[in-house]
Amino acid sequence: MGTTFGGLLREYRQRARLTQEELAEGSGVSVRAISDMERGRAKGPQRRTVEALAGVLALSDAELRQLADAAKDGRVRRQPVVAQCALPPDIADLTGRERALEVLATIADRAETSVAVVHGPPGAGKTSLAVRAGYRLADRYPDGCFFFNLRGMDARPLHPAEVVHRMLLALGVEESRVPAGEAERSDLYRELLRDRSTLLVLDNAADEAQVRPLLATGRRSLVLITSRQVLGGLEAVARLALDVLGPAESVDLLAAIAGPRVAAEPEESARVAKLCGHLPLALRIAGNRLASRPKWTVAHLAGQLADERRRLSALTAGDLQVRTAFEMSYRQLGGKAALLFRRLSTLPGASFTPELAAVAAGMDRYEAEDTLEELVDVSLLDTAETPGRYVFHDLVRVFAGERLAEEEPDHEETRTRVARHLLGTAVAAAGFYGPDARDTPTELFADKDDADAWLAAETSGWLGALRWASARGLHRAVLDLATAMHWYSDQRGRGETWVEVFTAGVAAARALGSVRDEAVQLNFLTWTLCVLLRRPADALALHEEAWNAAVAAGDVREQAWAMHYRAASEMHSGALESARESAGRARELFQVAEYPLGEQISLSCLGLVLHGLKRYEEAVEVHRSLLAGVRAGVLDLSPVMITEMLGSLLVRTANSLAELGRWPEVLETATEAVEHSVAATAPNTTSDARALRGLALYRLGELEEARTELLEAVAVATRQRHRRLVHALEVLADVHDDLGDPAAGGECRTRAAELRSTDR
């Protein structure tokens, strides 16, 4: 026979052939209470309860005494040990979270009860922050600080009823007085907290349903919740998104863990921090690996982390693993969200849109957007600074790629589909530029501004697709993109980008055996080196290849372009007489090719050469003649191309007029140039035009207006890394001085000097 109260009760009930319901009906004790007694959850009921049960069970005096003694023994021997639910140990080297701690302290200063949610990606250090905040803020809450790990990522998260039960014990309620019913326990929980001032830390919450029953209000209390979920369903909540650390903070954390080796290898330490994605968990593991291997250099660890295929495996130290942290979140995803998450790793850009995500996942745009938001809610993705775009944390992207390789080993088709989509869309967008630019809406783009915005936002995407396609031998797609980008590249993007694009174009043309396309791409590349990167010697060397390919192809127009780029390269290298001769030869070849646009461009180059020779009046005459022709419609060009040409020719005219000191004419010409270049969204020309307009205003004594215009010129030139930036800064410095602001003038001169030094 059992010796515990529950065991005795069960045996006596079964002997009497009674069900729990029948015993409850006869004794007046609830079925739930009888069940709790028999299962040992209620080990020591009061004597009146024992007597009520005994009366129905027809116990002898001896059996009643035995049952009563067992109940008494349960009450004596099972006195609860009050669990204080104490905070875990604090982490001494918590780094880079002072601002977040200040925010939480501000919330704690409120006069009313507050609820704060700290959410963020796996490994961001949410628990560490909450624990540190708990230690700092505990003194403000005289009725106690309580910590619960809700195990939100476990297969079976902690049930809120268990938290309530443990909290009641912590508040001093004896086990025997804890209500049997869940609703009654919750009522008591809320009642006890109503008049108390407490700090309740609920760590690692699964969802709103888990924490909502625990949000009891009290006298100026704080409930601090951490979760990978945003918990957007909770009301009246202050939310703190915990992001990764900054670069300097990341190195500081490494140094705090690994010691002086970090300071001794600053560049490699910064590299390790970057390869860790500045994620606190990854940095902690990297620091621990260094600390446990004193013979390692930081460079050695950086080498291990450099291989993306091994990075997550290398970020393991004892029972700490970055991969495990991500896997816990991944296991929570449904099938559709998991598929999209994996396939997002195929996207080459730094950020992406729902449209591109839909291409990767093979779903419609709206379904993709809903699923992306689901991934944001669980902190496996983040929203980008630009609305409507999404970003991966670096290490999460690596993890997604691992899952793709493991679960979809034959994923080449997905990558190809994404690359072709990006390249094809880029070609369509580039069609809004150049002599034959379209000016009507397409299925993809409403107008040129729409296309321009896409090309700028998706640069890393279509450029990444180009690299992938080049490596996979998709030569036609690569060549189509490189060819389409020529006129777009004239005013937009970085010179380094176009070197990569046109170099890929040359390789693709050669792979396809097209000598004519090889000449075209070599000409584009020559132009980039000469005009955008100011490397005329390299451009002249490449010109020979372009010329020979154009001759071999028998293409007179490409021969003319090659000669034109030779003239530009000679002009920028200072060989002005040779440049004038080459510009003349280019014009003759364009005439033979019956290409009027080329004639105009080569003649404009001649005007630039005349300017370089200080024959400014002749240069003005050449460019004004060209302007008259463009305005008269002698060229059959798209409206946007005409607008762009007018802006460029006006800038060149104003530049020569400035050398002649004809400032009213400079102002008039540059003002018109600004109008045309802005209308054509041609930022390089806009920078030149605004700088010249600002200079003219300065020379004419309009100082405030000059400063405004020059500040605009500097802003545009800075974004474009344009050559006019240094000159604009130097003129702006003079304007600041004349306006009585020498400090601002000094800053401009310092920046200009630094840029000149860099250029050299």
XYZ file of C-alpha atoms in Angstrom, residues 15-368:
354
model
C -11.261 -0.351 -3.322
C -14.613 1.396 -2.973
C -15.124 1.105 -6.775
C -15.664 4.855 -7.135
C -14.664 7.124 -9.965
C -13.111 10.513 -9.210
C -16.371 12.122 -10.316
C -18.420 9.954 -7.913
C -16.044 10.675 -5.029
C -16.266 14.395 -5.814
C -20.059 14.330 -5.873
C -20.273 12.591 -2.492
C -17.586 14.589 -0.678
C -18.064 18.074 -2.133
C -14.357 18.188 -3.117
C -13.789 19.126 -6.785
C -12.704 16.542 -9.353
C -9.670 18.723 -10.184
C -8.609 18.779 -6.524
C -8.968 14.989 -6.183
C -6.932 14.525 -9.367
C -4.193 16.846 -8.049
C -4.092 14.909 -4.767
C -3.787 11.506 -6.411
C -1.090 12.755 -8.781
C 0.898 14.205 -5.892
C 0.484 17.842 -6.907
C -1.445 18.533 -3.690
C 0.420 16.552 -1.062
C -1.111 17.823 2.216
C -4.815 18.761 2.146
C -6.445 20.207 5.242
C -8.140 17.874 7.816
C -11.714 18.855 6.868
C -10.986 17.802 3.269
C -9.562 14.481 4.514
C -12.628 13.839 6.667
C -15.026 14.647 3.806
C -13.271 12.141 1.570
C -13.080 9.488 4.332
C -16.810 9.679 4.931
C -17.551 8.647 1.342
C -14.819 6.009 1.262
C -16.186 4.303 4.463
C -12.729 4.176 6.093
C -12.104 2.558 9.479
C -10.780 4.682 12.327
C -7.295 3.259 11.721
C -7.454 4.012 7.988
C -8.719 7.549 8.676
C -5.792 8.167 11.056
C -3.367 6.817 8.464
C -4.806 9.089 5.745
C -4.820 12.105 8.078
C -1.209 11.425 9.132
C -0.145 11.193 5.461
C -1.787 14.558 4.790
C -0.096 16.093 7.818
C 3.228 14.592 6.801
C 2.799 16.081 3.341
C 2.217 19.494 4.821
C 5.242 19.245 7.108
C 7.758 17.545 4.848
C 6.775 19.418 1.672
C 7.183 22.942 2.923
C 8.029 24.805 -0.283
C 11.450 26.218 -0.867
C 10.625 29.705 -2.067
C 12.189 30.206 -5.510
C 13.432 33.786 -5.838
C 13.708 33.560 -9.678
C 17.020 35.410 -9.468
C 18.831 37.053 -12.376
C 21.554 34.959 -14.043
C 25.155 36.141 -13.622
C 25.986 39.390 -15.380
C 28.494 39.412 -18.260
C 31.390 41.659 -17.313
C 32.461 42.440 -20.888
C 29.085 43.559 -22.275
C 30.070 46.044 -24.991
C 28.350 48.695 -27.063
C 24.994 48.641 -25.289
C 25.132 51.813 -23.189
C 22.636 53.608 -25.411
C 20.168 50.714 -25.165
C 20.605 50.624 -21.384
C 19.884 54.359 -21.236
C 16.655 53.813 -23.185
C 15.566 51.108 -20.742
C 16.459 53.344 -17.792
C 14.291 56.087 -19.279
C 11.390 53.641 -19.547
C 11.951 52.608 -15.940
C 11.718 56.256 -14.855
C 8.094 56.471 -15.945
C 5.548 56.912 -13.187
C 3.332 54.100 -14.417
C 3.832 50.412 -15.040
C 5.615 49.801 -18.347
C 6.176 46.906 -20.705
C 9.341 46.918 -22.844
C 10.215 44.450 -25.594
C 13.824 43.982 -26.671
C 13.835 42.169 -30.011
C 16.539 41.353 -32.510
C 18.293 38.641 -34.493
C 19.710 35.467 -32.953
C 23.006 36.195 -31.214
C 22.475 39.949 -30.833
C 22.842 39.731 -27.046
C 19.255 40.384 -25.972
C 19.538 38.255 -22.822
C 22.847 39.843 -21.824
C 21.313 43.294 -22.203
C 18.228 42.341 -20.162
C 20.347 40.857 -17.366
C 22.572 43.944 -17.199
C 19.461 46.145 -17.151
C 18.025 43.974 -14.388
C 21.051 44.507 -12.162
C 21.108 48.241 -12.853
C 17.393 48.817 -12.328
C 16.572 46.311 -9.561
C 17.001 48.859 -6.754
C 14.139 50.908 -8.198
C 11.688 48.080 -7.519
C 11.456 47.430 -3.763
C 9.221 44.369 -4.082
C 11.726 42.352 -6.077
C 13.301 41.495 -9.417
C 12.243 38.192 -11.009
C 13.765 36.440 -14.038
C 12.234 33.661 -16.147
C 13.679 31.957 -19.229
C 10.560 31.256 -21.274
C 12.500 28.925 -23.628
C 10.681 30.370 -26.620
C 12.810 28.527 -29.165
C 12.412 25.106 -27.529
C 10.100 22.470 -28.937
C 7.973 22.976 -25.790
C 8.275 26.566 -24.537
C 7.555 27.249 -20.879
C 3.802 27.486 -20.309
C 2.667 30.785 -18.762
C 0.765 28.848 -16.060
C 4.084 27.439 -14.845
C 5.532 30.940 -14.642
C 2.511 32.083 -12.646
C 2.897 29.132 -10.277
C 6.595 29.769 -9.703
C 5.951 33.483 -9.299
C 3.353 32.823 -6.604
C 5.896 30.754 -4.708
C 8.466 33.491 -5.120
C 5.979 35.973 -3.713
C 5.665 33.822 -0.572
C 2.496 31.850 -1.249
C 2.716 28.415 0.351
C 2.390 25.492 -2.027
C -0.693 24.293 -0.169
C -2.362 27.656 -0.726
C -1.678 27.873 -4.431
C -5.108 27.519 -6.110
C -5.611 24.320 -8.067
C -7.314 26.020 -11.004
C -5.326 27.930 -13.624
C -7.787 30.815 -13.699
C -7.720 31.091 -9.904
C -3.914 31.108 -9.873
C -3.881 33.894 -12.447
C -6.352 35.904 -10.388
C -4.137 35.539 -7.316
C -1.048 36.431 -9.379
C -2.618 39.684 -10.542
C -3.949 40.488 -7.082
C -0.554 40.027 -5.435
C 1.245 42.180 -7.999
C -1.348 44.963 -8.008
C 0.081 46.692 -4.942
C 3.725 45.804 -5.540
C 6.552 47.503 -7.441
C 8.450 44.752 -9.248
C 10.808 44.169 -12.160
C 9.842 41.095 -14.143
C 12.292 39.906 -16.841
C 10.723 37.479 -19.314
C 13.580 36.221 -21.449
C 13.348 34.454 -24.811
C 9.601 34.738 -25.365
C 8.021 32.630 -28.091
C 5.055 34.859 -28.965
C 2.431 37.218 -27.606
C 0.237 34.396 -26.269
C 3.035 33.213 -23.992
C 3.624 36.577 -22.318
C 0.176 38.195 -22.367
C -1.073 36.299 -19.250
C 2.014 37.467 -17.364
C 1.548 41.213 -17.900
C 0.038 41.942 -14.480
C 0.079 45.606 -13.512
C 1.480 46.955 -10.294
C 2.662 50.171 -8.662
C 5.248 51.504 -11.118
C 6.471 48.106 -12.210
C 8.416 47.103 -15.320
C 8.014 43.987 -17.437
C 11.079 43.540 -19.647
C 10.632 40.988 -22.441
C 13.268 39.678 -24.835
C 12.324 37.837 -27.990
C 13.425 37.099 -31.525
C 9.861 38.041 -32.427
C 8.806 41.674 -32.694
C 5.691 40.813 -30.637
C 3.725 43.393 -32.590
C 0.449 42.156 -31.137
C 1.203 43.463 -27.642
C -0.321 46.845 -26.851
C 1.114 49.747 -24.846
C 4.635 48.447 -25.338
C 7.958 50.252 -25.750
C 10.054 48.396 -28.315
C 13.830 48.394 -28.603
C 15.327 46.791 -31.704
C 18.756 45.430 -30.825
C 21.075 45.500 -33.818
C 24.631 44.306 -34.330
C 27.563 46.284 -32.919
C 29.486 48.980 -34.731
C 32.959 48.181 -36.162
C 34.858 49.849 -33.296
C 32.625 48.269 -30.645
C 33.130 44.864 -32.263
C 36.897 45.160 -31.984
C 36.533 46.339 -28.377
C 34.553 43.187 -27.530
C 37.181 40.995 -29.197
C 39.895 42.739 -27.196
C 37.987 42.352 -23.922
C 37.858 38.584 -24.464
C 41.064 37.774 -26.352
C 43.463 40.297 -24.847
C 46.373 42.294 -26.325
C 46.670 40.274 -29.551
C 43.697 42.206 -30.885
C 45.388 45.596 -30.470
C 48.619 44.171 -31.919
C 46.845 43.225 -35.179
C 44.351 46.059 -35.753
C 43.672 45.418 -39.450
C 43.164 41.683 -39.015
C 41.025 42.287 -35.926
C 38.790 44.615 -37.920
C 38.611 41.932 -40.594
C 37.567 39.273 -38.059
C 34.897 41.625 -36.713
C 33.544 42.182 -40.210
C 33.557 38.451 -41.006
C 31.603 37.934 -37.783
C 29.037 40.364 -39.132
C 29.574 42.409 -35.924
C 27.166 39.964 -34.237
C 27.904 39.793 -30.481
C 27.544 36.001 -30.259
C 29.885 35.466 -33.205
C 32.383 37.966 -31.795
C 32.259 36.266 -28.391
C 32.951 32.887 -29.990
C 35.793 34.326 -32.077
C 37.279 35.937 -28.961
C 36.972 32.684 -27.022
C 38.707 30.760 -29.812
C 41.617 33.181 -29.697
C 41.728 33.105 -25.914
C 41.789 29.298 -25.846
C 44.513 29.098 -28.521
C 47.301 31.416 -27.351
C 49.585 30.470 -30.253
C 47.117 31.582 -32.897
C 47.412 34.981 -34.539
C 44.319 37.025 -35.303
C 45.261 36.722 -38.981
C 45.047 32.939 -38.709
C 41.493 33.144 -37.384
C 40.601 35.648 -40.095
C 41.855 33.162 -42.674
C 39.576 30.462 -41.250
C 36.563 32.756 -41.343
C 37.284 34.032 -44.861
C 35.972 30.852 -46.475
C 32.198 31.295 -46.431
C 31.691 27.533 -46.651
C 33.537 27.029 -43.330
C 32.616 30.240 -41.535
C 29.783 28.989 -39.362
C 31.730 25.855 -38.447
C 34.680 28.016 -37.435
C 32.406 30.103 -35.230
C 32.165 27.375 -32.594
C 33.631 27.433 -29.110
C 32.611 24.675 -26.716
C 28.827 24.653 -26.472
C 28.535 28.043 -28.183
C 27.631 27.858 -31.879
C 26.328 30.554 -34.183
C 24.767 27.939 -36.442
C 22.735 26.496 -33.560
C 21.315 29.933 -32.733
C 20.092 30.310 -36.311
C 18.782 26.746 -36.525
C 16.507 27.340 -33.548
C 14.728 30.115 -35.450
C 14.740 28.228 -38.741
C 12.957 25.262 -37.151
C 10.076 27.546 -36.222
C 9.339 28.420 -39.877
C 6.560 26.931 -41.949
C 7.363 25.275 -45.271
C 6.758 28.341 -47.448
C 8.764 30.678 -45.216
C 11.632 28.169 -44.984
C 11.743 27.817 -48.785
C 11.818 31.575 -49.329
C 14.451 31.996 -46.613
C 16.744 29.437 -48.273
C 16.324 30.847 -51.764
C 16.937 34.415 -50.703
C 20.581 33.357 -50.390
C 20.736 33.256 -54.206
C 20.100 37.005 -54.490
C 23.365 38.803 -55.239
C 22.544 42.299 -53.992
C 23.013 43.880 -50.597
C 19.242 44.364 -50.316
C 16.250 43.154 -52.276
C 12.586 43.788 -53.041
C 9.554 41.512 -52.781
C 9.533 41.323 -56.590
C 13.016 39.815 -56.683
C 12.258 37.537 -53.735
C 9.225 36.286 -55.662
C 11.431 35.431 -58.644
C 13.755 33.406 -56.436
C 10.973 31.568 -54.623
C 8.672 31.034 -57.582
C 5.706 32.753 -55.921
C 3.732 35.909 -56.636
C 4.882 39.280 -55.398
C 2.253 39.711 -52.672
C 2.772 36.223 -51.285
C 6.510 36.914 -51.205
